[in-house]
CSV table of C-alpha atoms in Angstrom, one decimal:
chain,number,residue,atom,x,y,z
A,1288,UNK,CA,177.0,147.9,-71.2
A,1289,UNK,CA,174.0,146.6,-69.3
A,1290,UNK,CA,175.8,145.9,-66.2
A,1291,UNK,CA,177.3,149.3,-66.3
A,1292,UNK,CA,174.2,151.8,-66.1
A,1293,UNK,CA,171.3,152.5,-63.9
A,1294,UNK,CA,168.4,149.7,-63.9
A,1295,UNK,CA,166.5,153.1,-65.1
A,1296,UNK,CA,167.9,153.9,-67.9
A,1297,UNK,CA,166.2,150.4,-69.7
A,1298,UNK,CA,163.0,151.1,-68.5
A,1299,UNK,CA,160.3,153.4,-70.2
A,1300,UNK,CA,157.9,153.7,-67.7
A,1301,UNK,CA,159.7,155.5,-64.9
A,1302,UNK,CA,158.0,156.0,-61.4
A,1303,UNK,CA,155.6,159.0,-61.1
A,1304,UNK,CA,157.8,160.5,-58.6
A,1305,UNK,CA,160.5,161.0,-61.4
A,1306,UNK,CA,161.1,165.1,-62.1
A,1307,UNK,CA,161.9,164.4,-65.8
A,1308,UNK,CA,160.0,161.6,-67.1
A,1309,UNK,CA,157.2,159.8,-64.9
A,1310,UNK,CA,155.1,157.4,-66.4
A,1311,UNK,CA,152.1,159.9,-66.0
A,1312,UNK,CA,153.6,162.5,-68.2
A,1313,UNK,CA,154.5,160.3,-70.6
A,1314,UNK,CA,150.7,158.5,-70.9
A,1315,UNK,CA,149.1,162.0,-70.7
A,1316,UNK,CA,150.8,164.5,-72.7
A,1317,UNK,CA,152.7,162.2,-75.6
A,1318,UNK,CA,149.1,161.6,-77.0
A,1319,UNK,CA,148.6,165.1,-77.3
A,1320,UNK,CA,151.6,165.9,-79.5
A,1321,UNK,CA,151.0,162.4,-81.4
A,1322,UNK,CA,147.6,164.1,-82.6
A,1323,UNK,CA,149.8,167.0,-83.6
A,1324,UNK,CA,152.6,165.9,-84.9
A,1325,UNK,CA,150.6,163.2,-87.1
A,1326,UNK,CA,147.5,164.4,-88.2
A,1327,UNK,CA,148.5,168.7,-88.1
A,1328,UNK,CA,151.7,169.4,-88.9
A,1329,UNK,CA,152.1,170.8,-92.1
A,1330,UNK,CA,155.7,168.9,-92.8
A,1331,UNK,CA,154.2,165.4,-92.2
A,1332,UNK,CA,150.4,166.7,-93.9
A,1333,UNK,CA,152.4,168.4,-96.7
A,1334,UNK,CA,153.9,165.0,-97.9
A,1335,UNK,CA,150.5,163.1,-96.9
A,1336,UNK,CA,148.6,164.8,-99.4
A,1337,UNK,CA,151.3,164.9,-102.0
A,1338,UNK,CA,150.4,161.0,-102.5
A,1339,UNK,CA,148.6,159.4,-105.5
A,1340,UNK,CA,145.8,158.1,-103.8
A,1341,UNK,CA,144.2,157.6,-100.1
A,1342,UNK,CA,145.5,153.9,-100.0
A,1343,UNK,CA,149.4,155.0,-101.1
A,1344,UNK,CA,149.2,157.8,-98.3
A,1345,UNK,CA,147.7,155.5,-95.3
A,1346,UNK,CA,150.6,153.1,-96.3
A,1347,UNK,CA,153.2,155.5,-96.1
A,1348,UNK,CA,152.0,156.7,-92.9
A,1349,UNK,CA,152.3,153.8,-91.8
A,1350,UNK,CA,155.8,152.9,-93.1
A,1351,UNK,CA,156.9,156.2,-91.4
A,1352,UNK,CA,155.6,155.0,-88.0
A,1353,UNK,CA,157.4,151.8,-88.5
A,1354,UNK,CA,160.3,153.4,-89.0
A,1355,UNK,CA,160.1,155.5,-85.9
A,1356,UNK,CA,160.0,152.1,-83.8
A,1357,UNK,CA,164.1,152.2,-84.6
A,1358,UNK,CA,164.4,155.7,-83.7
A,1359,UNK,CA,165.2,154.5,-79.7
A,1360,UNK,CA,168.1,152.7,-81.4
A,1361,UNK,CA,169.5,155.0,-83.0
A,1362,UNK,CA,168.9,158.2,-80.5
A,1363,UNK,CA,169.1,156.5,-77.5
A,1364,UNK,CA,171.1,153.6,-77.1
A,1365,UNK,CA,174.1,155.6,-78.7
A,1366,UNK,CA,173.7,158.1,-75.9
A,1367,UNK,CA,174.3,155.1,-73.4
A,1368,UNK,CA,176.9,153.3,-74.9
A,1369,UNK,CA,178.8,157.2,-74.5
A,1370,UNK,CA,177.6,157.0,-71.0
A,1371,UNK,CA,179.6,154.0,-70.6
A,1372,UNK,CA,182.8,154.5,-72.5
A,1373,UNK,CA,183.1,158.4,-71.4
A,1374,UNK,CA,181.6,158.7,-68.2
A,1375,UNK,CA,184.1,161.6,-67.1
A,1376,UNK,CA,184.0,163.6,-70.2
A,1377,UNK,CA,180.7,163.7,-72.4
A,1378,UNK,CA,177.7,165.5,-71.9
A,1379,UNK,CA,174.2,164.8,-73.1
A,1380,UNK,CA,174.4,167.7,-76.2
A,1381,UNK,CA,177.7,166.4,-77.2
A,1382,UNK,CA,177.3,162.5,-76.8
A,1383,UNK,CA,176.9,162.3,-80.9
A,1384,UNK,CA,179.7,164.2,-81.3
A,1385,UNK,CA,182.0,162.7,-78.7
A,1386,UNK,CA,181.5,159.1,-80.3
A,1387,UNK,CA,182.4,160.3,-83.8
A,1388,UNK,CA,185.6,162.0,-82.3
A,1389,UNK,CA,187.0,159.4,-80.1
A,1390,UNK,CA,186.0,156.0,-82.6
A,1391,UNK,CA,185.5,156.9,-85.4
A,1392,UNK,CA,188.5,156.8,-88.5
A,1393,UNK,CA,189.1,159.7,-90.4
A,1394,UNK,CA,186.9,158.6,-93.5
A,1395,UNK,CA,184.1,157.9,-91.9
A,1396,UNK,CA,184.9,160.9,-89.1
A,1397,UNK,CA,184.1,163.1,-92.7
A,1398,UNK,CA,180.9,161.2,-93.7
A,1399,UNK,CA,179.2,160.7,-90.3
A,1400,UNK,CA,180.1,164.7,-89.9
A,1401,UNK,CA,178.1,165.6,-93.5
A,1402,UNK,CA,175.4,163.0,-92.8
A,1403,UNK,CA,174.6,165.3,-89.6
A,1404,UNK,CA,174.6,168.5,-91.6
A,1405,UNK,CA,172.7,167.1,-94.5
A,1406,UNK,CA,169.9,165.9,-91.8
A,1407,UNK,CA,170.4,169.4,-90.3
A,1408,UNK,CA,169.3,170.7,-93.3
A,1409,UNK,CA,167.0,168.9,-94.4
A,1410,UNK,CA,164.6,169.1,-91.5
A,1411,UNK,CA,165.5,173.2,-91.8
A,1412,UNK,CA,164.2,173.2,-95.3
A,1413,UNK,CA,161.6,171.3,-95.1
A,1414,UNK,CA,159.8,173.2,-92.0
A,1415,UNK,CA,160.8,176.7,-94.0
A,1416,UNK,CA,159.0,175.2,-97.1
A,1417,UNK,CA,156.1,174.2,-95.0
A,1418,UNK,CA,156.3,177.7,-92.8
A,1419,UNK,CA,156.6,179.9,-96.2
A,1420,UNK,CA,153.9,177.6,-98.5
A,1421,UNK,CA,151.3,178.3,-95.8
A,1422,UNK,CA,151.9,182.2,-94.6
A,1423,UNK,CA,151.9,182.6,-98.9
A,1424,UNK,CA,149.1,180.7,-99.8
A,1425,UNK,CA,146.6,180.5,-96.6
A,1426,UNK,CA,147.9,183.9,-94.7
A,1427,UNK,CA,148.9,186.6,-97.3
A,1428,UNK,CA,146.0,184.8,-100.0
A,1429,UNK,CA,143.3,186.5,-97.7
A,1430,UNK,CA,144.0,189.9,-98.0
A,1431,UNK,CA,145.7,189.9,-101.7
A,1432,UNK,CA,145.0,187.8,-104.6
A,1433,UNK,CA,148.6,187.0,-105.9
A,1434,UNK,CA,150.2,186.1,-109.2
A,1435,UNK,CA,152.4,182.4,-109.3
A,1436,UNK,CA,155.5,185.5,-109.6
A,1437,UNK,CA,154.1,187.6,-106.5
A,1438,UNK,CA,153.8,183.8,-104.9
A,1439,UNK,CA,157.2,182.9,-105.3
A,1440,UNK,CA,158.6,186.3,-104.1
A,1441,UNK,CA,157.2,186.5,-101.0
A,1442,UNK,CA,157.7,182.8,-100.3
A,1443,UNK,CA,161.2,183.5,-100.9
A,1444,UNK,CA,161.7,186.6,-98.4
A,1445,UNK,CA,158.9,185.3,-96.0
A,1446,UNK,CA,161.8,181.9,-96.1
A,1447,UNK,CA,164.8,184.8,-95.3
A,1448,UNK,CA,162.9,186.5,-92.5
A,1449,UNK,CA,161.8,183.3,-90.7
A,1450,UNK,CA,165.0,181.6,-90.9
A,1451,UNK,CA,166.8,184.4,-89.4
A,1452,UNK,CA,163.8,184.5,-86.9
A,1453,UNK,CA,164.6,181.0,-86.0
A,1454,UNK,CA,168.2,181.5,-85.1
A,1455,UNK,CA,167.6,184.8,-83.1
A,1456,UNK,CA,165.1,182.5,-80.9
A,1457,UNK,CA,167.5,179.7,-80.7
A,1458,UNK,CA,170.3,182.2,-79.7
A,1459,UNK,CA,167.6,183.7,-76.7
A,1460,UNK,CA,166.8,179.4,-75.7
A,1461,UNK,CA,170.6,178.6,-75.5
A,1462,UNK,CA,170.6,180.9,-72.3
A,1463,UNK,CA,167.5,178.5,-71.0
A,1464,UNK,CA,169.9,176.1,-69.0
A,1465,UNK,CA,167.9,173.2,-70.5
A,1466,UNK,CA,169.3,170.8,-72.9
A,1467,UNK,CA,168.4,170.5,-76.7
A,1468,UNK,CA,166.2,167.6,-76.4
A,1469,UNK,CA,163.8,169.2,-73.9
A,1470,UNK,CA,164.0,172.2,-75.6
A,1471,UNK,CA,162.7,170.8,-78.8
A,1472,UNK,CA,160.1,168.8,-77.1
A,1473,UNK,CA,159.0,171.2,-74.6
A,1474,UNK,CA,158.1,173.8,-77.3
A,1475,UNK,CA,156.0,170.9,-79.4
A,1476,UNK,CA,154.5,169.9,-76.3
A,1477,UNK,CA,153.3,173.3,-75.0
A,1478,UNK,CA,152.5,174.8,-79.0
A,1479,UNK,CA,150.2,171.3,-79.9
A,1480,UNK,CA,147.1,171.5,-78.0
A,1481,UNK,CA,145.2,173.9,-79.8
A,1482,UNK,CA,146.1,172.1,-83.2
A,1483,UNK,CA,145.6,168.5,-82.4
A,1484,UNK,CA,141.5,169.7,-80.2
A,1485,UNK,CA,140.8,172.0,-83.8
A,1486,UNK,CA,141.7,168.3,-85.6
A,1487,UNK,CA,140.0,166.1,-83.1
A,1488,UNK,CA,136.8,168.2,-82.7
A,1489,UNK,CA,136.6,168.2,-86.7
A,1490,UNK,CA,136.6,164.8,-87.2
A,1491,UNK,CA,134.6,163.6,-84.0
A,1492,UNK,CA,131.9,166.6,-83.3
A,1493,UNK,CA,130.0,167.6,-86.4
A,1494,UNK,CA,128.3,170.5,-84.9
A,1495,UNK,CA,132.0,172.3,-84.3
A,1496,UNK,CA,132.1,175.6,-85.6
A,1497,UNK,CA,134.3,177.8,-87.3
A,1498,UNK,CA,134.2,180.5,-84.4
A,1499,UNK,CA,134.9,178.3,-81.6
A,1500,UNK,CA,138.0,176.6,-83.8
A,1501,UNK,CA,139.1,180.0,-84.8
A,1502,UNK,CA,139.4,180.9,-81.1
A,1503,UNK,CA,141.0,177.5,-79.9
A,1504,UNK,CA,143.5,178.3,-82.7
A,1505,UNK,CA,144.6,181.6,-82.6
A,1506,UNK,CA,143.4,182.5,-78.8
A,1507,UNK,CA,144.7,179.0,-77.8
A,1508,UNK,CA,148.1,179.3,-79.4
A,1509,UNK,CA,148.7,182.8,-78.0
A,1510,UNK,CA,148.4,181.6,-74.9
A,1511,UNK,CA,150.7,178.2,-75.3
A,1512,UNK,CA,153.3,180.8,-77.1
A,1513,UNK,CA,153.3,182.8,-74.0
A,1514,UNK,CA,153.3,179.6,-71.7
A,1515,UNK,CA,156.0,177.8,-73.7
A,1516,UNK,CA,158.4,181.1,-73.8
A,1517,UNK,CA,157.7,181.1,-69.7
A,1518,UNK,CA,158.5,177.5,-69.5
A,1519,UNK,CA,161.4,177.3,-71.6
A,1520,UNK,CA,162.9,180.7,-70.1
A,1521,UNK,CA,162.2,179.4,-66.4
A,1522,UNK,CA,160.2,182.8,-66.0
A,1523,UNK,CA,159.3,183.4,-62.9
A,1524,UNK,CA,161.5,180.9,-61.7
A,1525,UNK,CA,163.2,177.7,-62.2
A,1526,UNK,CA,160.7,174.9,-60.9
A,1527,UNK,CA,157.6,176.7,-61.4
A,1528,UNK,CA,156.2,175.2,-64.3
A,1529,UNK,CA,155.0,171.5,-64.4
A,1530,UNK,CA,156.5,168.8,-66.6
A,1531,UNK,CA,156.5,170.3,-70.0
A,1532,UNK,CA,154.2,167.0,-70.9
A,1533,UNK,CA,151.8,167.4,-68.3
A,1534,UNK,CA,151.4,171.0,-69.1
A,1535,UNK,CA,150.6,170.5,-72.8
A,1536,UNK,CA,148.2,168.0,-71.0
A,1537,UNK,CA,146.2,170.5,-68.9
A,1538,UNK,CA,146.4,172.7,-71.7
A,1539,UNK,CA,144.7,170.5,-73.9
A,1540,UNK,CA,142.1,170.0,-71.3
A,1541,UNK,CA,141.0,173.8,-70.9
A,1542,UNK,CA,141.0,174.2,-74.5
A,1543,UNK,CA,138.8,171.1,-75.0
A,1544,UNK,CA,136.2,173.0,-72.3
A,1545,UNK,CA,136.7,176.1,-74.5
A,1546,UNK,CA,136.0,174.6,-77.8
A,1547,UNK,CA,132.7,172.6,-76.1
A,1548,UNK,CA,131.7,176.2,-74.7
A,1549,UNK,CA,131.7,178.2,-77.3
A,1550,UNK,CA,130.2,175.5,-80.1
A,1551,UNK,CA,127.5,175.4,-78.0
A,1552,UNK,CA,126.7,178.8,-77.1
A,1553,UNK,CA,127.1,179.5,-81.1
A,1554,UNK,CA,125.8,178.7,-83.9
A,1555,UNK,CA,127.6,178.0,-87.2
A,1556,UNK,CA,126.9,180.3,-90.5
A,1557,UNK,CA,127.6,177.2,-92.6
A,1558,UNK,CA,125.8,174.1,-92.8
A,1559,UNK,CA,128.3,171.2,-92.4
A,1560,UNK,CA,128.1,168.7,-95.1
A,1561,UNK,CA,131.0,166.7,-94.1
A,1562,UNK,CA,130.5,163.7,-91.9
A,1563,UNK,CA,132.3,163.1,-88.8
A,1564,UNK,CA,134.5,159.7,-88.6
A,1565,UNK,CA,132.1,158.0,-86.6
A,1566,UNK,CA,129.6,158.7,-89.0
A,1567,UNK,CA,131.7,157.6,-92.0
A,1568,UNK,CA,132.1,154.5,-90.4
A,1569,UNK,CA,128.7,153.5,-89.4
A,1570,UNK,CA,127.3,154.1,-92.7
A,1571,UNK,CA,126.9,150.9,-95.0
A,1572,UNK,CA,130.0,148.7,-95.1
A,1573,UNK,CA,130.8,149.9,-99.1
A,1574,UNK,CA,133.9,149.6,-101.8
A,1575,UNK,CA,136.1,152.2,-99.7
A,1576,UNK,CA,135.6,150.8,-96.0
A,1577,UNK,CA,136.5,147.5,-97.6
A,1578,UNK,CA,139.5,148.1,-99.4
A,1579,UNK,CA,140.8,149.7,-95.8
A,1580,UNK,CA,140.0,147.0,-94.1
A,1581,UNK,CA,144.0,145.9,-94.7
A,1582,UNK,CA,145.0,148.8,-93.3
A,1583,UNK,CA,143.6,148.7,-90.1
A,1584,UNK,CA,144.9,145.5,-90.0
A,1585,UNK,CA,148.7,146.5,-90.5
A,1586,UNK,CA,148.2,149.5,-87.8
A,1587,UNK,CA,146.9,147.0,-85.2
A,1588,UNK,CA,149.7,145.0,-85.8
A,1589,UNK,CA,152.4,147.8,-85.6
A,1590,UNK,CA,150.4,148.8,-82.5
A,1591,UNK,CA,151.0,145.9,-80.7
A,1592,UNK,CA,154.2,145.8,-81.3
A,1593,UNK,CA,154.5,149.1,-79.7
A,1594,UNK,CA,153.1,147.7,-76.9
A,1595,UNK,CA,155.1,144.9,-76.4
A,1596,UNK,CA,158.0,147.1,-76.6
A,1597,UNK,CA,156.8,149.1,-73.6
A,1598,UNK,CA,156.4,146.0,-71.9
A,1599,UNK,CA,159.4,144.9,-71.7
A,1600,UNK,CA,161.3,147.3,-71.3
A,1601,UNK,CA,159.6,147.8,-68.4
C-alpha cells in the first residue's frame, strides 16, 4: 500500500506551497478551531458540564482527545487503501461507500450500512439538542419568561425549523464544487474565531467587557457567516479566497484587535469578580491546584504523543 501512493500522502506537514494543505495553514488556523471546538461548542460543553465533578469532566476530556489520536486511522488510512484498490473508480465522497460495496459480505454490508446511519444521526441529534436547548433557554429566555411546557414546545418546533434549515443549506453547498470534508471544515474554520477570542479573552484578560464580547460575538460572526457563505460558494470567483484555514486565522487576528479596542476604550458596568486563569494559578498552591496536578500530567503526556506523531510522519 506504501509503495503504491504518493510519498505525500504519509506526511502531515506538507510544503507551504501546497493549495490544500501547507504546513502553515495547518499550524495557524487548526489552533483556532481547537479553541472552538473544545472549550465553545455547546455539543462538547453540553456533555462537559453534565459531569459529577471538575475532576470526572477533565478526565473525560481527556479520554475524548485520546480517542481522537485513532480518528486518522479510521478516516484516513481507509481512504488510501480505496486509493489503492480502486484507483479508476472511487472518488473521495464515496471511498466509504465503495469499500463496503466491493469487500464487504452481505451481513456485514447491512451492519457497516446502519452503523453509518446511526452515526449520522447521532451527530444530527445531538447538534439539534444543543442548537434548540440554547435558542430556548438563553435566546427566547430574554424576552419571555417560559413555563417547563412553553420550554419544551418551542424546543420542539425550534428542532423542526432548524433541521429543515439545515438541509435547505446543504442542498444550496452541494452546488459548491467542493467536497464534503472541506465543506464541513471550511464552515468550522471561518464560523470559530469570534467564539474561541470571546473564550480566550475571558479566561486570560480580566478587564474584558461585556460590550466588546457582545460585538466580537454577534458583529464578528456576521461577518464570518457572510465570509464563510462567500468562501464556500466561490463568490466572486473560484480562487479568490485564501485557504479556508488561514482565513479563520486572519480572522481571528482582526477580531483579537477588535476585542483589545473596544475593552479599552470602554468601561465595564459590572465589576468582575472572577479571576483570570493566570491568576487562579498564581495564587497559593491549595487542595484544588493539587489534586490537578495529575491531570496536567496525563495532558502532557497525550501531548507528546501528539507530537511524536507529527514527527514522524513527517
Amino acid at each position: 500500500m506504501v509503495s503504491q501512493t504518493p510519498d505525500s500522502y504519509w506526511k502531515l506537514f506538507l510544503p507551504s506551497s501546497n493549495s490544500e494543505y501547507s504546513w502553515v495553514a495547518i499550524i495557524l488556523g487548526y489552533p483556532v478551531v481547537a479553541i472552538y471546538y473544545w472549550c465553545a461548542d455547546q455539543t462538547i460543553v453540553q456533555k462537559v458540564l453534565a459531569a459529577k465533578s471538575l475532576k470526572e469532566g477533565q478526565y473525560g476530556a481527556i479520554f475524548i482527545s485520546t480517542l481522537k489520536i485513532i480518528m486518522p486511522l479510521i478516516f484516513i488510512l481507509p481512504g488510501i487503501m480505496c486509493y489503492v484498490l480502486f484507483k479508476d473508480n472511487a472518488q473521495p465522497d464515496n471511498a466509504y461507500i465503495t469499500m463496503i460495496k466491493e469487500l464487504m459480505p452481505h451481513g456485514l454490508l447491512g451492519l457497516s450500512i446502519a452503523a453509518l446511519i446511526a452515526s449520522l444521526i447521532d451527530t444530527v441529534s445531538s447538534s439539534l439538542n444543543s442548537f434548540c436547548t440554547v435558542f430556548t433557554l438563553d435566546v427566547v429566555a430574554q424576552f419571555k419568561v417560559l413555563t417547563q411546557k412553553q420550554q419544551i414546545k418551542i424546543g420542539r418546533w425550534i428542532t423542526i425549523i432548524a433541521a429543515i434549515v439545515g438541509v435547505g443549506i446543504a442542498m444550496v453547498f452541494s452546488y459548491s464544487g467542493k467536497n464534503f470534508f472541506e465543506l464541513s471544515q471550511g464552515l468550522v474554520s471561518i464560523l470559530a474565531p469570534p467564539l474561541s477570542i470571546v473564550f480566550l479573552a475571558g479566561i486570560i484578560w480580566k478587564r474584558v467587557n461585556s460590550i466588546s464580547a457582545e460585538i466580537v460575538l454577534y458583529g464578528g460572526g456576521l461577518v464570518c457567516l457572510v465570509l464563510g457563505a462567500c468562501h464556500v460558494l466561490n463568490y466572486p470567483y473560484k480562487g479568490y479566497w485564501p485557504h479556508f484555514l488561514l482565513l479563520s486565522f486572519y480572522i481571528f487576528v482582526a477580531l483579537s484587535i477588535v476585542i483589545i479596542a473596544v475593552t479599552l476604550f470602554t468601561k465595564s458596568v459590572v465589576n468582575p469578580v472572577i479571576p483570570s486563569i493566570l491568576e487562579s494559578k498564581n495564587t497559593s498552591l491549595n487542595e484544588q491546584t493539587y489534586r490537578s496536578r495529575p491531570i496536567w500530567l496525563v495532558w502532557l503526556g497525550l501531548a507528546s504523543l501528539m507530537i511524536f506523531i507529527y514527527l514522524f510522519f513527517n
